[in-house]
PDB file of C-alpha atoms in Angstrom:
ATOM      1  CA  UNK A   9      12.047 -15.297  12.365  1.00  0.00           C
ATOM      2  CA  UNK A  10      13.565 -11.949  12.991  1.00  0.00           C
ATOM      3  CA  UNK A  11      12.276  -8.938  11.742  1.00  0.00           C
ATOM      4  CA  UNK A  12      14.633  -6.144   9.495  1.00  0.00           C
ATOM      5  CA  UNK A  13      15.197  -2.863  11.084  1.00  0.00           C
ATOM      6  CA  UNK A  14      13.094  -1.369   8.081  1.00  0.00           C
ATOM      7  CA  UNK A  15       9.974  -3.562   9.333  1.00  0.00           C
ATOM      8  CA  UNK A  16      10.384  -2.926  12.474  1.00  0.00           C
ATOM      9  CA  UNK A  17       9.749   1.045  11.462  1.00  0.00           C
ATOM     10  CA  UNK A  18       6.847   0.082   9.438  1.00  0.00           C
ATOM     11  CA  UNK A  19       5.242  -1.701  12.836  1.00  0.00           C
ATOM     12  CA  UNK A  20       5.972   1.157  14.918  1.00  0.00           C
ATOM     13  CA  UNK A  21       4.848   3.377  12.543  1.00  0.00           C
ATOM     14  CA  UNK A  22       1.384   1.426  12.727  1.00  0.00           C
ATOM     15  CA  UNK A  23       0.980  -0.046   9.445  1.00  0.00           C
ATOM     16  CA  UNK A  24      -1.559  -2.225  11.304  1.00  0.00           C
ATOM     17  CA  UNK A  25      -4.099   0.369  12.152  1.00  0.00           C
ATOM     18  CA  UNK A  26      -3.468   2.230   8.393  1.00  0.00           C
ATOM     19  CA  UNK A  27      -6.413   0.967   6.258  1.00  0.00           C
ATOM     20  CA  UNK A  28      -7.387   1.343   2.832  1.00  0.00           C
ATOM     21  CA  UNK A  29      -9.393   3.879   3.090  1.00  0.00           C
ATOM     22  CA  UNK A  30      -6.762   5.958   5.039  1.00  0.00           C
ATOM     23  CA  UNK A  31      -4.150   5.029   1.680  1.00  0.00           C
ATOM     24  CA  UNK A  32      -6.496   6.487  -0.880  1.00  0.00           C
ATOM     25  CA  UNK A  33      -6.259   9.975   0.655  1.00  0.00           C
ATOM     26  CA  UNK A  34      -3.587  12.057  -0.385  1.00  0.00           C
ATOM     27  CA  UNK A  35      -0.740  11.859   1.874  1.00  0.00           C
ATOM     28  CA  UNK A  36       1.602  15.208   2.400  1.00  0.00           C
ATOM     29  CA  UNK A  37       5.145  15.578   3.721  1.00  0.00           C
ATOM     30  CA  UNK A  38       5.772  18.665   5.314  1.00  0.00           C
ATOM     31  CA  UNK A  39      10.050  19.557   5.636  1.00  0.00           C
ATOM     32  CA  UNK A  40       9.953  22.940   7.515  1.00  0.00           C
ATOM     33  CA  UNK A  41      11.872  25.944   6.229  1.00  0.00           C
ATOM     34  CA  UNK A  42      15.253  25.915   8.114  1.00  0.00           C
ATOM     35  CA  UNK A  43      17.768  28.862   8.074  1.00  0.00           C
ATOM     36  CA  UNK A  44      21.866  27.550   6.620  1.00  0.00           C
ATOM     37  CA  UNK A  45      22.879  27.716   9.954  1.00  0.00           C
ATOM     38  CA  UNK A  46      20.476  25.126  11.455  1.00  0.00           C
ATOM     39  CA  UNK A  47      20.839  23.030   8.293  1.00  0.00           C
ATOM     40  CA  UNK A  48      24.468  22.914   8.435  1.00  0.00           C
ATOM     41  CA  UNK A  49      24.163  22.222  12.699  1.00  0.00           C
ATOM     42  CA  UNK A  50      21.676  19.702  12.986  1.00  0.00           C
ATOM     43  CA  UNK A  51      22.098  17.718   9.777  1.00  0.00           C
ATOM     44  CA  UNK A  52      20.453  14.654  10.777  1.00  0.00           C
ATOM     45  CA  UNK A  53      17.071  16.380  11.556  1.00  0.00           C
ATOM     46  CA  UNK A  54      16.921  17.451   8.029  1.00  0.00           C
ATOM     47  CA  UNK A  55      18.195  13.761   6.882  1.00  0.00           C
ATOM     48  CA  UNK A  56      15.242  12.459   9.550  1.00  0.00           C
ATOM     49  CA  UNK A  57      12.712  15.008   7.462  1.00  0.00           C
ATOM     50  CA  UNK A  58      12.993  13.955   4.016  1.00  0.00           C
ATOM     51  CA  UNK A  59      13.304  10.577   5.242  1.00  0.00           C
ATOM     52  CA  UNK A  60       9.728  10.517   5.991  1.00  0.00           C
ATOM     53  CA  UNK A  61       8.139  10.428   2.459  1.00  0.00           C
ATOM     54  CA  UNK A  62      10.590   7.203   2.333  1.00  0.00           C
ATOM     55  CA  UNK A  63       7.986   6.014   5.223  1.00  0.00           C
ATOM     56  CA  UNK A  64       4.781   7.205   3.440  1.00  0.00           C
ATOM     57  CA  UNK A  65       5.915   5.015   0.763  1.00  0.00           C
ATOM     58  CA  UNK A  66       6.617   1.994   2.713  1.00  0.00           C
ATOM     59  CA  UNK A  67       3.500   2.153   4.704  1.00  0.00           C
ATOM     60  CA  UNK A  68       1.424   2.246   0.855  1.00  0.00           C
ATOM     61  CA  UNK A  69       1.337   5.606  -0.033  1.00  0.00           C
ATOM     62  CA  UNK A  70       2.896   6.548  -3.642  1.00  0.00           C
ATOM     63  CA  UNK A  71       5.558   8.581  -4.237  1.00  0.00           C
TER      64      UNK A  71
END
C-alpha cells in the first residue's frame, strides 16, 4: 500500500502522539504580520502559513 503525499504530512506531523485530550483544546493559527514587500517576495511562505489551519484540520481539529 502506498501512502498519499497528504498522509504522509499528517504522519510527520505526529498525528500518532495527538490524543483526544490534546483535540478538545482550542487550537490557534498564528500568520505573522508581513510588510507588501515581503508578501509579494516570498509568496510561498505566506501560502506555507495559511496552509497550516488546513493541517489543524486534518490532524482533528475544526475549522
Amino acid at each position: 500500500m502506498v501512502a498519499s503525499p497528504a498522509a504522509a504530512v499528517v504522519l510527520v506531523n505526529g498525528a500518532l502522539k495527538i490524543s483526544t485530550d490534546h483535540r478538545s483544546r482550542t487550537a490557534v493559527v498564528y500568520v505573522r504580520q508581513s510588510s507588501v514587500m515581503q508578501v509579494r517576495e516570498h509568496a510561498e511562505s505566506t501560502a506555507r502559513q495559511y496552509g497550516l489551519s488546513g493541517v489543524a484540520v486534518e490532524l482533528g481539529w475544526m475549522a
